[in-house]
Backbone as a chain_set.jsonl record, in Angstrom:
{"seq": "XXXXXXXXXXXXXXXXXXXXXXXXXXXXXXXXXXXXXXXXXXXXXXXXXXXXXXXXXXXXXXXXXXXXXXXXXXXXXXXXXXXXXXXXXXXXXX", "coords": {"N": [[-13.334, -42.915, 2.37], [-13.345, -40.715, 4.431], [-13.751, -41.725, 7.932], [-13.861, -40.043, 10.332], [-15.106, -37.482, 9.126], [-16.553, -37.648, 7.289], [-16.307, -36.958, 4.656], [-15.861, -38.096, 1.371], [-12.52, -38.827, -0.056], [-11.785, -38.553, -2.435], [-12.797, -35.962, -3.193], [-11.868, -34.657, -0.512], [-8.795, -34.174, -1.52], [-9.017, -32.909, -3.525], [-10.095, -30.44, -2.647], [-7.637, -30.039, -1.434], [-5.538, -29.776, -3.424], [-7.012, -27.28, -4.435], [-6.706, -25.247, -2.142], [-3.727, -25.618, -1.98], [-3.026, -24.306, -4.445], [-4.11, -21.43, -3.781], [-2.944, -20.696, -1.61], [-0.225, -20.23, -2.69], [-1.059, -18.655, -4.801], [-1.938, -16.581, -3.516], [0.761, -16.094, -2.423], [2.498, -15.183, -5.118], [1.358, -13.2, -5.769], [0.906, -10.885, -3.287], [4.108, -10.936, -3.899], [4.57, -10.217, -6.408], [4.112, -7.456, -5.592], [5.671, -6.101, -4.622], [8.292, -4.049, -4.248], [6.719, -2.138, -5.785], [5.152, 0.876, -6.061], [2.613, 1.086, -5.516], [0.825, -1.0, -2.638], [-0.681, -4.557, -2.244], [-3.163, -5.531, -2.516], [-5.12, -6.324, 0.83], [-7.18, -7.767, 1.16], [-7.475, -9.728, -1.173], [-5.204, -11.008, -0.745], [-5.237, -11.822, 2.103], [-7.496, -12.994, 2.232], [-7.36, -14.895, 0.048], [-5.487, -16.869, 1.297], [-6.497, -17.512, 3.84], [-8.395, -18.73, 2.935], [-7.502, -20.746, 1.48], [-5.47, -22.167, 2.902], [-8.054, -22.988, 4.859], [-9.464, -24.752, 3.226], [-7.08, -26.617, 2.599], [-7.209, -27.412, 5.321], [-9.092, -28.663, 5.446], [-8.653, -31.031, 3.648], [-6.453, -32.308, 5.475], [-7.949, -33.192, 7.314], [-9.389, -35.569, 6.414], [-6.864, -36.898, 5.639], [-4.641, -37.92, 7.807], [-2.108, -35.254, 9.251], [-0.716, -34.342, 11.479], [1.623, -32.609, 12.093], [1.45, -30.732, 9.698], [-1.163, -30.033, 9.759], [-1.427, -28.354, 12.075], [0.34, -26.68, 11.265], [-1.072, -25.542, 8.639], [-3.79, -24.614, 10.383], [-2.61, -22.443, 11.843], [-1.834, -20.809, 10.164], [-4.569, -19.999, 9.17], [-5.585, -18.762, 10.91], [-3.437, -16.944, 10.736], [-3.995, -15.516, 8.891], [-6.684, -14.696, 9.552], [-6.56, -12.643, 11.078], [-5.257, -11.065, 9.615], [-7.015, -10.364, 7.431], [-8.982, -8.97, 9.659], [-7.418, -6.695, 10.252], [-7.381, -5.859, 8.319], [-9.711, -5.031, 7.798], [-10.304, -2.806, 9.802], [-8.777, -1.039, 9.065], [-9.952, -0.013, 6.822], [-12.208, 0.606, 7.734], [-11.203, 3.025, 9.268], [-10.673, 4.497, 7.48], [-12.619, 5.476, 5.754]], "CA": [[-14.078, -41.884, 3.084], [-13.238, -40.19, 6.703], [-14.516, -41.68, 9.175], [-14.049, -38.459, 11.64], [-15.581, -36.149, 8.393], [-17.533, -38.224, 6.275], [-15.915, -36.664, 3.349], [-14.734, -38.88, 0.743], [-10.766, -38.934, -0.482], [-11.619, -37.281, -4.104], [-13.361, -34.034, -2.587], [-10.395, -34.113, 0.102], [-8.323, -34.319, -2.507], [-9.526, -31.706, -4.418], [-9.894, -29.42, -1.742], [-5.911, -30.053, -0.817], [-5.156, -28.75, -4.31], [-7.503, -26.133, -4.342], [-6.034, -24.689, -1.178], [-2.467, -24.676, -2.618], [-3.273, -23.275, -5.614], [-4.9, -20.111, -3.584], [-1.733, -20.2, -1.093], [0.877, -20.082, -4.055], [-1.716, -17.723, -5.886], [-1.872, -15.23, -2.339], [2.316, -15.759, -1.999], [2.58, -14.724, -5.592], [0.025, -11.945, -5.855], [2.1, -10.248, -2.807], [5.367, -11.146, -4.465], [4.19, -8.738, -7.523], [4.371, -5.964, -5.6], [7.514, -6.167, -4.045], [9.246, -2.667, -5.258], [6.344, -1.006, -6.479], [4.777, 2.059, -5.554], [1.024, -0.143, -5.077], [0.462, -2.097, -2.168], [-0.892, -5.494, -2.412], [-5.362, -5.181, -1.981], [-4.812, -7.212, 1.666], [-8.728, -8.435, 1.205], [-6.85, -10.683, -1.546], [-4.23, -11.231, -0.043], [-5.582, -12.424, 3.268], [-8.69, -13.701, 1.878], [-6.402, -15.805, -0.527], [-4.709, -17.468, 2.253], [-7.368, -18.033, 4.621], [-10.026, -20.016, 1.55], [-6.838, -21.746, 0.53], [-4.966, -23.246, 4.052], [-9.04, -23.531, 5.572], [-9.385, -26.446, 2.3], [-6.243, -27.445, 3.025], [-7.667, -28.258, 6.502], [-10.285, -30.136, 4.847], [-8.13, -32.123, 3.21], [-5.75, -33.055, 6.316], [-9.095, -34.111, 8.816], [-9.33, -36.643, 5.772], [-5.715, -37.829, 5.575], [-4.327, -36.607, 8.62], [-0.837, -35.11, 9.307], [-0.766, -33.55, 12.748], [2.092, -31.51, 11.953], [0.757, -30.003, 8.591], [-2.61, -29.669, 10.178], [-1.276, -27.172, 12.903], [0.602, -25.474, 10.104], [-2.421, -24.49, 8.551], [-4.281, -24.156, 11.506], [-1.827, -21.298, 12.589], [-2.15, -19.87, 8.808], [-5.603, -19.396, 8.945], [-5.451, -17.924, 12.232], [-2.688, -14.91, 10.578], [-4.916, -15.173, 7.351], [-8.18, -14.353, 9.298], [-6.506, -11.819, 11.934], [-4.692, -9.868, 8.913], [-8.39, -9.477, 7.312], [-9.763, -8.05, 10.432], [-6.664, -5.864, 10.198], [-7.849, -5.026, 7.016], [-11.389, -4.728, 7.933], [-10.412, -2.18, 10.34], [-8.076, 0.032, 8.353], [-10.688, 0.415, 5.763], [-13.275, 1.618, 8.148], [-10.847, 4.754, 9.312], [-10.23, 5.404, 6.102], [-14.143, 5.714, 5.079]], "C": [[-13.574, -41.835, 4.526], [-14.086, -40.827, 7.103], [-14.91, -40.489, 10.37], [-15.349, -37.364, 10.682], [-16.667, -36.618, 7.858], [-17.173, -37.836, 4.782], [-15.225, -37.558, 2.319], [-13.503, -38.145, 0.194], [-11.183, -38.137, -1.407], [-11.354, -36.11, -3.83], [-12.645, -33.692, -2.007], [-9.309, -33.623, -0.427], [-8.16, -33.312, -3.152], [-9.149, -30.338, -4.297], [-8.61, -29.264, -1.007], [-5.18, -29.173, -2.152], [-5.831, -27.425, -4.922], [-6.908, -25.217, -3.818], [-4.531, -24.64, -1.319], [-1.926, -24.084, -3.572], [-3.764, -21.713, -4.837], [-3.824, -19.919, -2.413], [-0.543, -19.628, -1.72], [0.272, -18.903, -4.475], [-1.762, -16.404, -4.671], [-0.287, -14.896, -2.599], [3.054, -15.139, -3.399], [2.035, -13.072, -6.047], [0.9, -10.977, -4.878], [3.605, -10.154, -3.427], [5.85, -10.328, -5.24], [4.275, -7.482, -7.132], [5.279, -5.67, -5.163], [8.438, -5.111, -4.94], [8.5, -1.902, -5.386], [5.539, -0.114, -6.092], [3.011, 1.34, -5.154], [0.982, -0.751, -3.981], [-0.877, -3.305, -2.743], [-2.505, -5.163, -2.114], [-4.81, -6.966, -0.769], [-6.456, -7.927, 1.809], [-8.212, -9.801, -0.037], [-6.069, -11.508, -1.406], [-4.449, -12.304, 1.084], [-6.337, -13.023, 2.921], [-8.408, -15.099, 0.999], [-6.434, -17.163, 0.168], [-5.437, -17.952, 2.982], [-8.266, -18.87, 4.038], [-8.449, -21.101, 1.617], [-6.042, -22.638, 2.196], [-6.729, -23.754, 4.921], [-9.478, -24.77, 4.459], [-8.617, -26.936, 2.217], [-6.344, -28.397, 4.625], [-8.479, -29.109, 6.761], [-9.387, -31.179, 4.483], [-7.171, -33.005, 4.412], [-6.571, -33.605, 7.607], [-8.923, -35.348, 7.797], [-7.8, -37.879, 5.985], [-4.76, -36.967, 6.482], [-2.828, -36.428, 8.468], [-0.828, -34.154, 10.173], [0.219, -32.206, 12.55], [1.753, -30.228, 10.788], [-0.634, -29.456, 9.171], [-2.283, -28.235, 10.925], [-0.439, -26.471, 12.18], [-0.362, -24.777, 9.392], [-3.206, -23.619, 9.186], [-3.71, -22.465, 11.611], [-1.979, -20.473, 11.172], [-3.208, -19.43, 8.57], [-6.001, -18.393, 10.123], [-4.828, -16.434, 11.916], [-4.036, -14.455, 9.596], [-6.661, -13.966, 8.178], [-7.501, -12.853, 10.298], [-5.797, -10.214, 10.575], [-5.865, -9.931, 7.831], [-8.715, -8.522, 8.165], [-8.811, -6.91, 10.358], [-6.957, -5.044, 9.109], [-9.05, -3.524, 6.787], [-11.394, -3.069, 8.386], [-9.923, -0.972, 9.696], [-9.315, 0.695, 7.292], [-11.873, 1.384, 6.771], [-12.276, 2.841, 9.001], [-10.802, 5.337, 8.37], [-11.306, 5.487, 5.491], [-14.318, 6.776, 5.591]], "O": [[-13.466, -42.676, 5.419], [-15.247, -40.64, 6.74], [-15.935, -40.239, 11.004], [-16.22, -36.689, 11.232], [-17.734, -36.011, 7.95], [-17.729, -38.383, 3.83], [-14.014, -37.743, 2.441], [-13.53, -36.926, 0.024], [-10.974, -36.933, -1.258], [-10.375, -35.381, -3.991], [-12.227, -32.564, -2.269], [-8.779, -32.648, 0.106], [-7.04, -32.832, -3.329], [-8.517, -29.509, -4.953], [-8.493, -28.467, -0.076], [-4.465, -28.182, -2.004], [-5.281, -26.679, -5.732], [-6.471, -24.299, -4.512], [-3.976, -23.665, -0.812], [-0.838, -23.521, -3.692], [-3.703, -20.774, -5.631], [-3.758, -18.719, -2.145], [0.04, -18.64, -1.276], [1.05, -17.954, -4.565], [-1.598, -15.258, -5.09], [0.059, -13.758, -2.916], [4.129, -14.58, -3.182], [2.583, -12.119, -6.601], [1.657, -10.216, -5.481], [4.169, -9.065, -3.317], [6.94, -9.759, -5.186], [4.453, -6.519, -7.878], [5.743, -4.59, -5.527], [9.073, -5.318, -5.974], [8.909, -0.75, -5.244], [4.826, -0.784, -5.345], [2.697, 1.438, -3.968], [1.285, -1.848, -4.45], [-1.805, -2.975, -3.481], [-2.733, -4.321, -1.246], [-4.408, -8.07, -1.137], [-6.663, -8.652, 2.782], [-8.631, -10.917, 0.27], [-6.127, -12.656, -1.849], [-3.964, -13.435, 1.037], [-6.063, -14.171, 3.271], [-9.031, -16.147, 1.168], [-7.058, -18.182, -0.126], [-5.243, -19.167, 3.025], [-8.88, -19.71, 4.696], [-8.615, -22.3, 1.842], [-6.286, -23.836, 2.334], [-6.703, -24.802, 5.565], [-9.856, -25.81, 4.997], [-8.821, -28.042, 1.716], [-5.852, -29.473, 4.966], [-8.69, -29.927, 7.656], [-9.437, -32.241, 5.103], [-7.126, -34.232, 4.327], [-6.125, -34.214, 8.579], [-8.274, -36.271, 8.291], [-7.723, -39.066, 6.304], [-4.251, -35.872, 6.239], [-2.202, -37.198, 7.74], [-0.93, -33.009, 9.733], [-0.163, -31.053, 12.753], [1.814, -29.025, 11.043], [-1.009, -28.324, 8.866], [-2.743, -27.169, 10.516], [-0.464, -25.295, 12.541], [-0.503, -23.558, 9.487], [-3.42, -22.432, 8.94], [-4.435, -21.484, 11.449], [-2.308, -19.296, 11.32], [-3.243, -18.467, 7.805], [-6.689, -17.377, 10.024], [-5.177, -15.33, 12.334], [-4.76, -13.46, 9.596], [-7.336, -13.058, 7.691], [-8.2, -11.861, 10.091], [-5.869, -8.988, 10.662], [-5.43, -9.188, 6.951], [-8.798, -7.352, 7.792], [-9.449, -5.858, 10.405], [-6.815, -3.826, 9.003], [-9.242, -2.401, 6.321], [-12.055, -2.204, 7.811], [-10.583, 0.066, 9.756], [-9.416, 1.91, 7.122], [-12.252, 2.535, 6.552], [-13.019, 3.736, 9.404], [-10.868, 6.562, 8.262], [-11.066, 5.616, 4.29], [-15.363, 7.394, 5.388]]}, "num_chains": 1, "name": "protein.A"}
């Protein structure tokens, strides 16, 4: 168990492969559309990315890795700014 979190290792754990299952599963999901007349739904997309590197940030308070940490960090940061990007597009287009 963290001392800093209180979270035990399993749940860290867990939540480390959670979060790159839903990074992989965002970087594929974009990947798919690559060519085709569709864009990508960026509420999946972004929303993806931001659930899946913010439980990856669970998992690295547990077992840390300073440089991985601020890799995420900075991923949830595009993840949450290309929602609001989202957010916003959708309300001109209502």
């Amino acid at each position: 168990m963290s001392l800093i979190t209180g979270i035990p290792e399993e749940i860290a754990t867990a939540c480390g492969f959670a979060g790159m299952a839903l990074c992989v599963f965002a970087y594929g999901y974009t990947t798919a559309f690559t060519g085709k007349t569709r864009e990508p739904n960026p509420f999946v997309q972004h929303g993806a990315n931001l659930v899946g590197a913010l439980l990856l940030v669970i998992s690295l308070l547990v077992d840390t890795n300073p440089a991985s940490l601020a890799l995420e960090s900075l991923w949830s940061a595009i993840a949450f700014v290309g929602l609001v990007r989202a957010i916003m597009a959708k309300g001109k287009n209502a």
